[in-house]
mmCIF file of C-alpha atoms and ligand atoms in Angstrom:
data_model
loop_
_atom_site.group_PDB
_atom_site.id
_atom_site.type_symbol
_atom_site.label_atom_id
_atom_site.label_comp_id
_atom_site.label_asym_id
_atom_site.label_seq_id
_atom_site.Cartn_x
_atom_site.Cartn_y
_atom_site.Cartn_z
ATOM 1 C CA MET A 148 0.436 -0.034 0.521
ATOM 2 C CA THR A 149 1.357 2.855 -1.305
ATOM 3 C CA ASN A 150 1.012 6.265 1.676
ATOM 4 C CA ALA A 151 -2.013 8.795 1.735
ATOM 5 C CA GLN A 152 -1.846 10.804 -1.655
ATOM 6 C CA LYS A 153 -3.033 14.452 -1.771
ATOM 7 C CA ASN A 154 -5.083 15.975 -4.118
ATOM 8 C CA ARG A 155 -6.018 19.440 -5.316
ATOM 9 C CA LYS A 156 -9.681 19.749 -6.346
ATOM 10 C CA VAL A 157 -11.376 22.736 -7.972
ATOM 11 C CA VAL A 158 -15.363 22.346 -6.858
ATOM 12 C CA LEU A 159 -18.962 23.669 -7.841
ATOM 13 C CA ILE A 160 -19.555 26.279 -4.889
ATOM 14 C CA ARG A 161 -22.871 27.975 -6.478
ATOM 15 C CA ARG A 162 -23.927 27.414 -10.478
ATOM 16 C CA PRO A 163 -22.586 30.597 -12.681
ATOM 17 C CA HIS A 164 -24.896 33.118 -14.776
ATOM 18 C CA GLY A 165 -23.696 33.124 -18.588
ATOM 19 C CA MET A 166 -19.884 33.066 -18.617
ATOM 20 C CA PRO A 167 -17.556 30.301 -15.976
ATOM 21 C CA LEU A 168 -15.714 33.259 -13.099
ATOM 22 C CA ASP A 169 -13.319 31.809 -10.808
ATOM 23 C CA THR A 170 -15.768 33.943 -7.431
ATOM 24 C CA ASP A 171 -18.232 30.196 -8.566
ATOM 25 C CA PHE A 172 -15.626 26.885 -8.249
ATOM 26 C CA ASP A 173 -13.434 26.733 -4.822
ATOM 27 C CA VAL A 174 -10.130 25.275 -4.318
ATOM 28 C CA VAL A 175 -9.722 22.032 -2.814
ATOM 29 C CA ASP A 176 -6.453 20.307 -0.546
ATOM 30 C CA GLU A 177 -7.802 17.066 0.861
ATOM 31 C CA THR A 178 -6.203 13.401 2.245
ATOM 32 C CA VAL A 179 -7.259 10.767 -0.201
ATOM 33 C CA GLU A 180 -7.898 7.974 1.682
ATOM 34 C CA PRO A 181 -7.156 3.674 0.073
ATOM 35 C CA PRO A 182 -9.001 2.858 -2.646
ATOM 36 C CA PRO A 183 -12.078 0.285 -1.310
ATOM 37 C CA ALA A 184 -12.548 -3.134 -3.205
ATOM 38 C CA GLY A 185 -12.960 -3.266 -6.861
ATOM 39 C CA GLY A 186 -11.747 0.689 -7.034
ATOM 40 C CA VAL A 187 -9.000 2.489 -8.148
ATOM 41 C CA LEU A 188 -6.272 5.796 -7.885
ATOM 42 C CA VAL A 189 -6.243 7.477 -10.662
ATOM 43 C CA GLN A 190 -2.261 10.458 -11.009
ATOM 44 C CA VAL A 191 -4.447 12.040 -12.879
ATOM 45 C CA ASP A 192 -2.303 14.097 -15.944
ATOM 46 C CA VAL A 193 -4.166 16.136 -17.902
ATOM 47 C CA LEU A 194 -8.629 16.495 -18.510
ATOM 48 C CA SER A 195 -10.329 17.314 -21.916
ATOM 49 C CA ILE A 196 -11.284 21.103 -21.831
ATOM 50 C CA ASP A 197 -15.159 19.466 -23.298
ATOM 51 C CA ALA A 198 -17.724 22.647 -24.434
ATOM 52 C CA PHE A 199 -20.291 19.763 -22.171
ATOM 53 C CA ILE A 200 -18.242 20.543 -18.719
ATOM 54 C CA ARG A 201 -20.382 24.062 -18.848
ATOM 55 C CA THR A 202 -24.148 22.257 -19.066
ATOM 56 C CA VAL A 203 -23.088 20.665 -16.514
ATOM 57 C CA LEU A 204 -22.496 23.561 -14.019
ATOM 58 C CA ASP A 205 -26.546 23.545 -14.465
ATOM 59 C CA GLU A 206 -29.858 22.512 -12.817
ATOM 60 C CA GLY A 207 -31.040 19.409 -14.963
ATOM 61 C CA SER A 208 -27.825 18.483 -17.431
ATOM 62 C CA TYR A 209 -28.576 16.390 -19.571
ATOM 63 C CA HIS A 210 -25.307 15.212 -18.674
ATOM 64 C CA ALA A 211 -25.235 15.053 -14.434
ATOM 65 C CA THR A 212 -24.861 17.969 -13.038
ATOM 66 C CA ALA A 213 -22.772 18.523 -11.619
ATOM 67 C CA GLY A 214 -23.092 18.464 -7.617
ATOM 68 C CA ILE A 215 -22.234 21.250 -5.357
ATOM 69 C CA GLY A 216 -19.031 20.899 -3.407
ATOM 70 C CA HIS A 217 -17.952 18.144 -5.387
ATOM 71 C CA ALA A 218 -15.380 18.411 -8.072
ATOM 72 C CA VAL A 219 -17.172 20.027 -11.388
ATOM 73 C CA THR A 220 -17.077 16.594 -14.046
ATOM 74 C CA ALA A 221 -14.258 15.505 -16.561
ATOM 75 C CA LEU A 222 -12.920 12.873 -18.806
ATOM 76 C CA GLY A 223 -9.438 13.353 -18.730
ATOM 77 C CA VAL A 224 -6.077 10.739 -19.192
ATOM 78 C CA GLY A 225 -3.592 9.163 -16.396
ATOM 79 C CA ARG A 226 -1.761 6.374 -14.322
ATOM 80 C CA VAL A 227 -2.781 4.306 -11.988
ATOM 81 C CA ILE A 228 -0.931 5.124 -8.440
ATOM 82 C CA GLU A 229 -2.979 2.173 -6.489
ATOM 83 C CA SER A 230 -5.677 -0.416 -7.552
ATOM 84 C CA ASN A 231 -8.018 -3.275 -5.988
ATOM 85 C CA ALA A 232 -9.056 -3.505 -9.827
ATOM 86 C CA GLU A 233 -8.926 -6.269 -11.265
ATOM 87 C CA GLY A 234 -7.854 -6.140 -14.571
ATOM 88 C CA LEU A 235 -5.322 -3.000 -12.585
ATOM 89 C CA GLU A 236 -2.059 -2.139 -12.121
ATOM 90 C CA ALA A 237 0.472 0.395 -10.631
ATOM 91 C CA GLY A 238 1.575 2.552 -13.925
ATOM 92 C CA ASP A 239 -1.472 1.651 -16.227
ATOM 93 C CA HIS A 240 -2.370 4.346 -18.297
ATOM 94 C CA VAL A 241 -5.967 4.918 -18.080
ATOM 95 C CA PHE A 242 -9.114 7.282 -19.577
ATOM 96 C CA GLY A 243 -12.277 8.037 -17.658
ATOM 97 C CA PRO A 244 -14.403 11.227 -15.559
ATOM 98 C CA LEU A 245 -11.527 11.633 -13.693
ATOM 99 C CA GLY A 246 -12.407 15.036 -12.499
ATOM 100 C CA ALA A 247 -10.829 18.834 -11.844
ATOM 101 C CA GLN A 248 -8.686 17.407 -9.852
ATOM 102 C CA THR A 249 -5.636 15.685 -8.990
ATOM 103 C CA VAL A 250 -6.144 11.984 -7.711
ATOM 104 C CA ALA A 251 -9.461 10.928 -8.377
ATOM 105 C CA SER A 252 -10.525 7.362 -6.206
ATOM 106 C CA LEU A 253 -12.752 5.812 -8.915
ATOM 107 C CA PRO A 254 -14.542 2.421 -9.481
ATOM 108 C CA GLY A 255 -12.930 0.164 -11.824
ATOM 109 C CA PRO A 256 -14.627 -0.594 -14.471
ATOM 110 C CA ALA A 257 -15.360 3.291 -14.586
ATOM 111 C CA LEU A 258 -11.926 3.342 -16.412
ATOM 112 C CA ARG A 259 -10.764 2.349 -19.135
ATOM 113 C CA LYS A 260 -6.776 0.715 -19.334
ATOM 114 C CA LEU A 261 -5.093 2.204 -22.874
ATOM 115 C CA ASP A 262 -2.591 1.331 -24.972
ATOM 116 C CA VAL A 263 -0.284 4.023 -25.042
ATOM 117 C CA ARG A 264 2.530 1.983 -27.462
ATOM 118 C CA TYR A 265 1.475 3.137 -30.666
ATOM 119 C CA LEU A 266 -0.373 6.635 -29.596
ATOM 120 C CA ALA A 267 0.212 9.334 -26.992
ATOM 121 C CA PRO A 268 -2.606 9.165 -23.477
ATOM 122 C CA THR A 269 -4.095 12.233 -24.920
ATOM 123 C CA ALA A 270 -4.349 11.015 -28.691
ATOM 124 C CA TYR A 271 -7.628 9.194 -26.577
ATOM 125 C CA LEU A 272 -8.591 12.779 -25.266
ATOM 126 C CA GLY A 273 -8.547 14.353 -28.748
ATOM 127 C CA ALA A 274 -8.276 12.243 -32.354
ATOM 128 C CA LEU A 275 -9.380 9.512 -30.855
ATOM 129 C CA GLY A 276 -11.335 11.090 -28.193
ATOM 130 C CA LEU A 277 -15.228 10.452 -27.481
ATOM 131 C CA THR A 278 -15.830 14.579 -27.292
ATOM 132 C CA THR A 279 -13.874 15.195 -30.356
ATOM 133 C CA GLY A 280 -13.134 12.660 -32.884
ATOM 134 C CA LEU A 281 -15.649 9.721 -32.485
ATOM 135 C CA THR A 282 -17.805 12.947 -32.493
ATOM 136 C CA ALA A 283 -17.411 13.679 -35.096
ATOM 137 C CA TYR A 284 -16.646 10.722 -36.900
ATOM 138 C CA PHE A 285 -20.550 9.583 -35.689
ATOM 139 C CA GLY A 286 -21.522 13.591 -36.945
ATOM 140 C CA ILE A 287 -19.818 13.497 -40.562
ATOM 141 C CA PHE A 288 -19.521 9.294 -41.849
ATOM 142 C CA GLU A 289 -23.367 8.516 -40.546
ATOM 143 C CA VAL A 290 -25.130 11.447 -39.259
ATOM 144 C CA GLY A 291 -24.744 13.623 -42.362
ATOM 145 C CA ALA A 292 -24.326 10.401 -44.646
ATOM 146 C CA VAL A 293 -21.227 12.834 -46.367
ATOM 147 C CA THR A 294 -20.590 11.354 -50.047
ATOM 148 C CA THR A 295 -18.317 12.022 -52.860
ATOM 149 C CA GLY A 296 -19.643 15.209 -54.457
ATOM 150 C CA ASP A 297 -20.447 16.766 -51.278
ATOM 151 C CA THR A 298 -20.332 19.808 -50.265
ATOM 152 C CA VAL A 299 -19.709 20.730 -46.618
ATOM 153 C CA VAL A 300 -19.978 22.794 -43.859
ATOM 154 C CA VAL A 301 -18.863 22.876 -40.335
ATOM 155 C CA SER A 302 -18.743 25.414 -37.497
ATOM 156 C CA GLY A 303 -16.442 25.956 -34.676
ATOM 157 C CA ALA A 304 -14.140 24.021 -37.397
ATOM 158 C CA ALA A 305 -11.015 25.637 -35.686
ATOM 159 C CA GLY A 306 -12.409 24.213 -32.922
ATOM 160 C CA ALA A 307 -11.825 19.620 -31.261
ATOM 161 C CA VAL A 308 -14.307 18.610 -32.866
ATOM 162 C CA GLY A 309 -14.584 20.932 -35.904
ATOM 163 C CA SER A 310 -11.620 20.780 -36.804
ATOM 164 C CA MET A 311 -11.441 16.878 -36.527
ATOM 165 C CA ALA A 312 -15.126 16.810 -38.310
ATOM 166 C CA GLY A 313 -13.410 18.726 -41.431
ATOM 167 C CA GLN A 314 -10.347 16.787 -42.080
ATOM 168 C CA LEU A 315 -12.969 13.645 -41.474
ATOM 169 C CA ALA A 316 -15.808 14.685 -44.500
ATOM 170 C CA ARG A 317 -12.548 15.680 -46.861
ATOM 171 C CA LEU A 318 -11.912 11.921 -46.409
ATOM 172 C CA ALA A 319 -15.543 10.849 -47.130
ATOM 173 C CA GLY A 320 -15.603 12.307 -50.262
ATOM 174 C CA ALA A 321 -16.747 15.712 -50.043
ATOM 175 C CA SER A 322 -15.968 17.738 -52.879
ATOM 176 C CA ARG A 323 -15.376 21.656 -50.732
ATOM 177 C CA VAL A 324 -15.590 21.119 -47.652
ATOM 178 C CA ILE A 325 -16.027 24.936 -46.014
ATOM 179 C CA GLY A 326 -14.967 26.270 -42.653
ATOM 180 C CA ILE A 327 -16.513 29.242 -39.997
ATOM 181 C CA ALA A 328 -14.409 30.779 -37.833
ATOM 182 C CA GLY A 329 -13.236 33.203 -35.069
ATOM 183 C CA GLY A 330 -11.095 35.462 -36.424
ATOM 184 C CA PRO A 331 -8.189 35.714 -39.312
ATOM 185 C CA GLY A 332 -5.702 33.045 -36.527
ATOM 186 C CA LYS A 333 -8.276 30.726 -37.133
ATOM 187 C CA VAL A 334 -8.993 31.076 -41.210
ATOM 188 C CA GLY A 335 -5.369 30.575 -41.861
ATOM 189 C CA TYR A 336 -5.089 27.089 -39.622
ATOM 190 C CA LEU A 337 -8.586 25.982 -41.616
ATOM 191 C CA VAL A 338 -6.863 26.928 -45.515
ATOM 192 C CA ASP A 339 -2.823 26.732 -44.289
ATOM 193 C CA ASP A 340 -3.113 23.441 -42.199
ATOM 194 C CA LEU A 341 -5.287 21.575 -42.729
ATOM 195 C CA GLY A 342 -6.330 21.941 -45.323
ATOM 196 C CA PHE A 343 -9.737 23.125 -45.524
ATOM 197 C CA ASP A 344 -11.434 24.973 -49.178
ATOM 198 C CA ALA A 345 -12.072 27.984 -47.613
ATOM 199 C CA ALA A 346 -12.810 29.616 -43.849
ATOM 200 C CA ILE A 347 -15.326 32.585 -42.869
ATOM 201 C CA ASP A 348 -14.268 34.345 -40.193
ATOM 202 C CA TYR A 349 -18.013 35.378 -38.629
ATOM 203 C CA LYS A 350 -16.974 38.042 -36.514
ATOM 204 C CA TYR A 351 -15.777 39.769 -39.113
ATOM 205 C CA GLU A 352 -17.150 38.889 -42.340
ATOM 206 C CA ASP A 353 -20.547 39.139 -43.748
ATOM 207 C CA LEU A 354 -21.683 35.126 -43.375
ATOM 208 C CA GLU A 355 -24.436 34.952 -45.729
ATOM 209 C CA ALA A 356 -22.908 37.156 -48.666
ATOM 210 C CA ARG A 357 -19.539 34.762 -48.075
ATOM 211 C CA LEU A 358 -21.023 31.131 -47.883
ATOM 212 C CA ARG A 359 -23.096 32.223 -51.134
ATOM 213 C CA GLU A 360 -19.541 32.882 -52.398
ATOM 214 C CA LEU A 361 -17.720 30.102 -51.476
ATOM 215 C CA ALA A 362 -20.427 27.529 -51.882
ATOM 216 C CA PRO A 363 -22.568 28.880 -55.058
ATOM 217 C CA GLY A 364 -24.366 25.855 -55.856
ATOM 218 C CA GLY A 365 -25.078 25.699 -52.176
ATOM 219 C CA VAL A 366 -24.735 23.578 -48.975
ATOM 220 C CA ASP A 367 -25.187 19.343 -48.679
ATOM 221 C CA VAL A 368 -23.705 18.986 -45.603
ATOM 222 C CA PHE A 369 -23.635 21.111 -42.558
ATOM 223 C CA TYR A 370 -21.913 20.472 -39.942
ATOM 224 C CA ASP A 371 -22.742 22.418 -36.763
ATOM 225 C CA ASN A 372 -21.887 23.260 -33.129
ATOM 226 C CA VAL A 373 -22.614 26.127 -32.814
ATOM 227 C CA GLY A 374 -25.900 27.022 -33.261
ATOM 228 C CA GLY A 375 -28.015 30.221 -32.802
ATOM 229 C CA ASP A 376 -27.147 32.644 -35.245
ATOM 230 C CA ILE A 377 -24.833 30.480 -37.616
ATOM 231 C CA LEU A 378 -27.268 27.260 -38.022
ATOM 232 C CA ASP A 379 -30.095 30.312 -39.965
ATOM 233 C CA ALA A 380 -28.147 31.100 -42.186
ATOM 234 C CA VAL A 381 -26.500 28.316 -43.453
ATOM 235 C CA LEU A 382 -29.762 27.220 -43.263
ATOM 236 C CA MET A 383 -30.348 29.617 -46.261
ATOM 237 C CA GLN A 384 -27.818 28.125 -48.100
ATOM 238 C CA ILE A 385 -29.016 24.648 -48.227
ATOM 239 C CA VAL A 386 -30.182 22.404 -51.215
ATOM 240 C CA GLU A 387 -31.978 19.831 -52.273
ATOM 241 C CA GLY A 388 -31.622 16.430 -50.226
ATOM 242 C CA SER A 389 -28.875 18.604 -47.466
ATOM 243 C CA ARG A 390 -28.161 17.683 -44.182
ATOM 244 C CA VAL A 391 -27.586 19.565 -40.645
ATOM 245 C CA VAL A 392 -26.133 17.407 -39.070
ATOM 246 C CA ILE A 393 -26.602 18.575 -34.766
ATOM 247 C CA CYS A 394 -23.330 18.186 -33.822
ATOM 248 C CA GLY A 395 -23.673 20.908 -30.583
ATOM 249 C CA ALA A 396 -24.924 24.394 -29.952
ATOM 250 C CA ILE A 397 -21.820 26.242 -28.069
ATOM 251 C CA SER A 398 -23.839 30.035 -28.511
ATOM 252 C CA GLN A 399 -26.551 28.431 -26.521
ATOM 253 C CA TYR A 400 -25.060 27.411 -23.378
ATOM 254 C CA GLN A 401 -24.823 30.583 -21.427
ATOM 255 C CA HIS A 402 -28.392 30.251 -21.511
ATOM 256 C CA MET A 403 -29.911 26.661 -21.785
ATOM 257 C CA ASP A 404 -33.259 28.489 -20.311
ATOM 258 C CA GLN A 405 -33.920 30.652 -23.151
ATOM 259 C CA VAL A 406 -31.818 28.566 -26.547
ATOM 260 C CA ARG A 407 -32.706 29.959 -29.585
ATOM 261 C CA GLY A 408 -34.521 28.058 -31.846
ATOM 262 C CA PRO A 409 -33.628 28.218 -36.148
ATOM 263 C CA ARG A 410 -35.598 30.194 -36.651
ATOM 264 C CA ASN A 411 -34.734 29.583 -40.855
ATOM 265 C CA TYR A 412 -35.776 25.689 -40.052
ATOM 266 C CA LEU A 413 -38.623 26.143 -42.468
ATOM 267 C CA LYS A 414 -35.562 25.455 -45.578
ATOM 268 C CA LEU A 415 -36.060 22.082 -44.570
ATOM 269 C CA ALA A 416 -39.022 21.325 -45.356
ATOM 270 C CA GLU A 417 -38.665 24.109 -49.298
ATOM 271 C CA ARG A 418 -35.654 21.645 -49.733
ATOM 272 C CA HIS A 419 -36.647 18.343 -48.482
ATOM 273 C CA ALA A 420 -33.654 18.657 -46.201
ATOM 274 C CA ARG A 421 -33.034 16.638 -42.697
ATOM 275 C CA MET A 422 -32.459 18.393 -39.515
ATOM 276 C CA GLU A 423 -30.154 15.098 -36.800
ATOM 277 C CA GLY A 424 -29.470 15.640 -34.226
ATOM 278 C CA PHE A 425 -27.102 12.676 -32.827
ATOM 279 C CA ALA A 426 -25.111 12.325 -28.844
ATOM 280 C CA VAL A 427 -22.095 10.228 -29.183
ATOM 281 C CA THR A 428 -22.979 7.619 -27.159
ATOM 282 C CA HIS A 429 -26.269 7.104 -29.064
ATOM 283 C CA PHE A 430 -22.874 4.475 -31.419
ATOM 284 C CA GLN A 431 -21.812 3.392 -28.759
ATOM 285 C CA ALA A 432 -21.475 0.001 -30.445
ATOM 286 C CA GLN A 433 -19.573 1.394 -33.067
ATOM 287 C CA PHE A 434 -16.773 2.736 -31.373
ATOM 288 C CA PRO A 435 -14.117 0.067 -31.489
ATOM 289 C CA ARG A 436 -14.642 0.294 -35.700
ATOM 290 C CA ALA A 437 -14.486 4.023 -35.382
ATOM 291 C CA GLU A 438 -11.425 3.743 -33.325
ATOM 292 C CA ALA A 439 -9.484 1.802 -35.781
ATOM 293 C CA ALA A 440 -10.335 4.133 -38.783
ATOM 294 C CA LEU A 441 -9.696 7.386 -36.484
ATOM 295 C CA ALA A 442 -5.924 5.154 -35.479
ATOM 296 C CA GLY A 443 -5.408 4.395 -39.140
ATOM 297 C CA TRP A 444 -5.610 8.331 -40.648
ATOM 298 C CA LEU A 445 -3.323 9.538 -37.855
ATOM 299 C CA ALA A 446 -1.146 7.447 -38.250
ATOM 300 C CA SER A 447 -0.571 7.569 -42.299
ATOM 301 C CA GLY A 448 -1.202 11.978 -41.705
ATOM 302 C CA GLN A 449 -4.251 12.331 -43.171
ATOM 303 C CA LEU A 450 -5.551 13.945 -39.569
ATOM 304 C CA VAL A 451 -3.876 16.038 -38.253
ATOM 305 C CA MET A 452 -4.857 17.082 -34.261
ATOM 306 C CA ARG A 453 -3.362 20.628 -33.073
ATOM 307 C CA GLU A 454 -3.472 20.667 -28.746
ATOM 308 C CA HIS A 455 -3.197 23.753 -26.710
ATOM 309 C CA TYR A 456 -2.290 23.144 -23.564
ATOM 310 C CA GLU A 457 -3.092 24.924 -19.884
ATOM 311 C CA CYS A 458 -1.232 23.949 -16.699
ATOM 312 C CA GLY A 459 -2.914 23.998 -13.266
ATOM 313 C CA VAL A 460 -6.117 22.432 -12.177
ATOM 314 C CA GLU A 461 -6.917 25.406 -10.073
ATOM 315 C CA ASN A 462 -7.282 27.195 -13.860
ATOM 316 C CA PHE A 463 -9.556 25.087 -14.657
ATOM 317 C CA PRO A 464 -11.981 27.809 -14.575
ATOM 318 C CA ALA A 465 -9.827 30.686 -16.632
ATOM 319 C CA THR A 466 -9.043 27.291 -18.301
ATOM 320 C CA LEU A 467 -13.211 26.476 -19.383
ATOM 321 C CA ARG A 468 -13.388 29.796 -20.700
ATOM 322 C CA LEU A 469 -10.831 29.846 -23.014
ATOM 323 C CA LEU A 470 -13.098 26.955 -24.189
ATOM 324 C CA LEU A 471 -16.414 29.110 -24.829
ATOM 325 C CA THR A 472 -15.017 32.344 -26.009
ATOM 326 C CA GLY A 473 -12.078 30.556 -28.569
ATOM 327 C CA GLY A 474 -8.971 31.014 -27.418
ATOM 328 C CA HIS A 475 -7.922 28.110 -28.303
ATOM 329 C CA GLN A 476 -7.005 26.079 -31.788
ATOM 330 C CA GLY A 477 -7.923 22.409 -31.577
ATOM 331 C CA LYS A 478 -8.262 20.230 -28.532
ATOM 332 C CA LEU A 479 -7.656 22.247 -25.422
ATOM 333 C CA LEU A 480 -6.838 20.096 -22.729
ATOM 334 C CA LEU A 481 -5.504 21.216 -19.114
ATOM 335 C CA ARG A 482 -2.179 19.495 -17.468
ATOM 336 C CA MET A 483 -2.033 19.187 -13.929
ATOM 337 C CA ALA A 484 1.249 19.177 -13.287
ATOM 338 C CA PRO A 485 0.759 23.380 -11.995
ATOM 339 C CA THR A 486 3.688 24.489 -15.024
ATOM 340 C CA ASP A 487 4.504 23.048 -19.442
ATOM 341 C CA VAL A 488 6.681 19.880 -18.851
HETATM 342 N N1 LIG B 940 -23.077 15.790 -29.934
HETATM 343 C C1 LIG B 940 -22.142 15.167 -28.391
HETATM 344 O O1 LIG B 940 -22.064 14.231 -28.661
HETATM 345 C C2 LIG B 940 -20.724 16.685 -29.141
HETATM 346 C C3 LIG B 940 -19.745 16.035 -27.914
HETATM 347 C C4 LIG B 940 -18.892 16.589 -28.083
HETATM 348 C C5 LIG B 940 -18.733 18.172 -28.565
HETATM 349 N N2 LIG B 940 -20.305 18.024 -29.012
HETATM 350 C C6 LIG B 940 -20.262 19.232 -29.545
HETATM 351 O O2 LIG B 940 -19.503 19.807 -30.635
HETATM 352 C C7 LIG B 940 -18.564 20.970 -30.298
HETATM 353 C C8 LIG B 940 -17.360 21.658 -30.648
HETATM 354 O O3 LIG B 940 -17.023 21.436 -28.888
HETATM 355 P P1 LIG B 940 -15.618 21.684 -28.425
HETATM 356 O O4 LIG B 940 -15.581 20.259 -27.431
HETATM 357 O O5 LIG B 940 -15.216 20.872 -29.787
HETATM 358 O O6 LIG B 940 -15.041 22.427 -27.826
HETATM 359 P P2 LIG B 940 -14.001 23.498 -29.701
HETATM 360 O O7 LIG B 940 -15.214 23.720 -30.156
HETATM 361 O O8 LIG B 940 -13.212 23.765 -29.513
HETATM 362 O O9 LIG B 940 -14.889 24.958 -28.435
HETATM 363 C C9 LIG B 940 -15.892 26.165 -28.309
HETATM 364 C C10 LIG B 940 -15.700 26.867 -29.977
HETATM 365 O O10 LIG B 940 -17.241 27.224 -30.217
HETATM 366 C C11 LIG B 940 -16.542 28.135 -30.579
HETATM 367 N N3 LIG B 940 -17.677 29.682 -30.007
HETATM 368 C C12 LIG B 940 -17.567 30.124 -29.127
HETATM 369 N N4 LIG B 940 -19.297 30.394 -28.179
HETATM 370 C C13 LIG B 940 -18.936 30.866 -29.802
HETATM 371 C C14 LIG B 940 -21.116 32.183 -30.356
HETATM 372 N N5 LIG B 940 -21.413 32.514 -29.345
HETATM 373 N N6 LIG B 940 -20.391 31.043 -31.763
HETATM 374 C C15 LIG B 940 -19.860 31.076 -32.932
HETATM 375 N N7 LIG B 940 -18.660 30.632 -32.468
HETATM 376 C C16 LIG B 940 -18.697 29.916 -30.552
HETATM 377 C C17 LIG B 940 -15.110 29.074 -31.080
HETATM 378 O O11 LIG B 940 -14.837 29.334 -31.334
HETATM 379 P P3 LIG B 940 -14.268 30.182 -32.493
HETATM 380 O O12 LIG B 940 -13.267 30.744 -31.823
HETATM 381 O O13 LIG B 940 -14.614 30.544 -33.616
HETATM 382 O O14 LIG B 940 -15.883 31.050 -32.256
HETATM 383 C C18 LIG B 940 -14.742 27.954 -29.370
HETATM 384 O O15 LIG B 940 -13.400 27.566 -29.525
HETATM 385 C C19 LIG B 940 -19.937 21.992 -28.972
HETATM 386 O O16 LIG B 940 -21.112 22.586 -29.344
HETATM 387 C C20 LIG B 940 -20.574 21.136 -28.077
HETATM 388 O O17 LIG B 940 -21.530 20.801 -27.990
HETATM 389 C C21 LIG B 940 -20.803 17.468 -29.238
#
């Protein structure tokens, strides 16, 4: 048995209104008990900073609501310190709902042992991650059913899911991939680094006018991560038989009691188009197949994932704000170690 472990965690002390503030959270130090039978202690290395974290801070969230006084929900990767669970031993790399803390105590079945021989553990948060690569995969191949020759538009395109979705659309045969993102740096990243055909800076350009220019034949598939005005603008450009994929609506997550529905939804009727939402967990039975495909494309260099790191568990609230304000490109990660290593 190891010595008592010290844990530092970020707990929710009140539910935010709008943008989460530092004063909505507290940083708490505690000693962790050894794991019970079937339990595991995990040294948390890196957390995935995901849009759903904002939604679990609210009462009545689709994902389990974060409890007041508890470490905030977050997925992450880490290493087993001590195990009383079958199939896991000290030193194993694992993925699971580790939470905003440095040491997590969890039942063994909540964790997945990772094969890190060919991939870094953080690949299981990004390119192969449940909330990133797998989400984009099912949104593009299953819900959007992207096929040869499609013109595909992706919103939130320079973020984690969006940057994967655009690259996967190309691999699915799209002839034209257009990203929508905020700021010239993101537009450059999409076109120069990720091979998007074009990108629109929704903050400084006229989205509808630019879309008409860039997709004169209309939009076959819209992969939407944002909702609100952006969804309305793209709905105006859909064609006969379009598929509008509702992956998320991050523009609405800070006021979930007043979500704004699409104003231009009648375009769906006019164009005999469909709009379909999904949660990645609906496709659980197909995860191994999707993960194998993603790993293959990653190994061959056909898929790339930029990682943006912040450091220190106490910076969890600030890192969540960074996600909501778009201060990153690619996958936003929080390393638990206080300084970059
Ligand atoms: N359906 C599922 O199972 C599933 C699973 C995982 C994630 N998702 C969804 O996927 C989406 C992306 O999540 P992510 O974790 O990959 O985050 P992300 O895209 O890495 O980061 C969020 C991005 O959203 C953009 N954004 C924020 N507020 C905005 C606004 N008001 N208008 C326009 N853009 C805004 C920002 O980029 P800009 O600088 O470009 O504004 C920011 O970078 C979210 O909607 C999330 O809920 C769905």
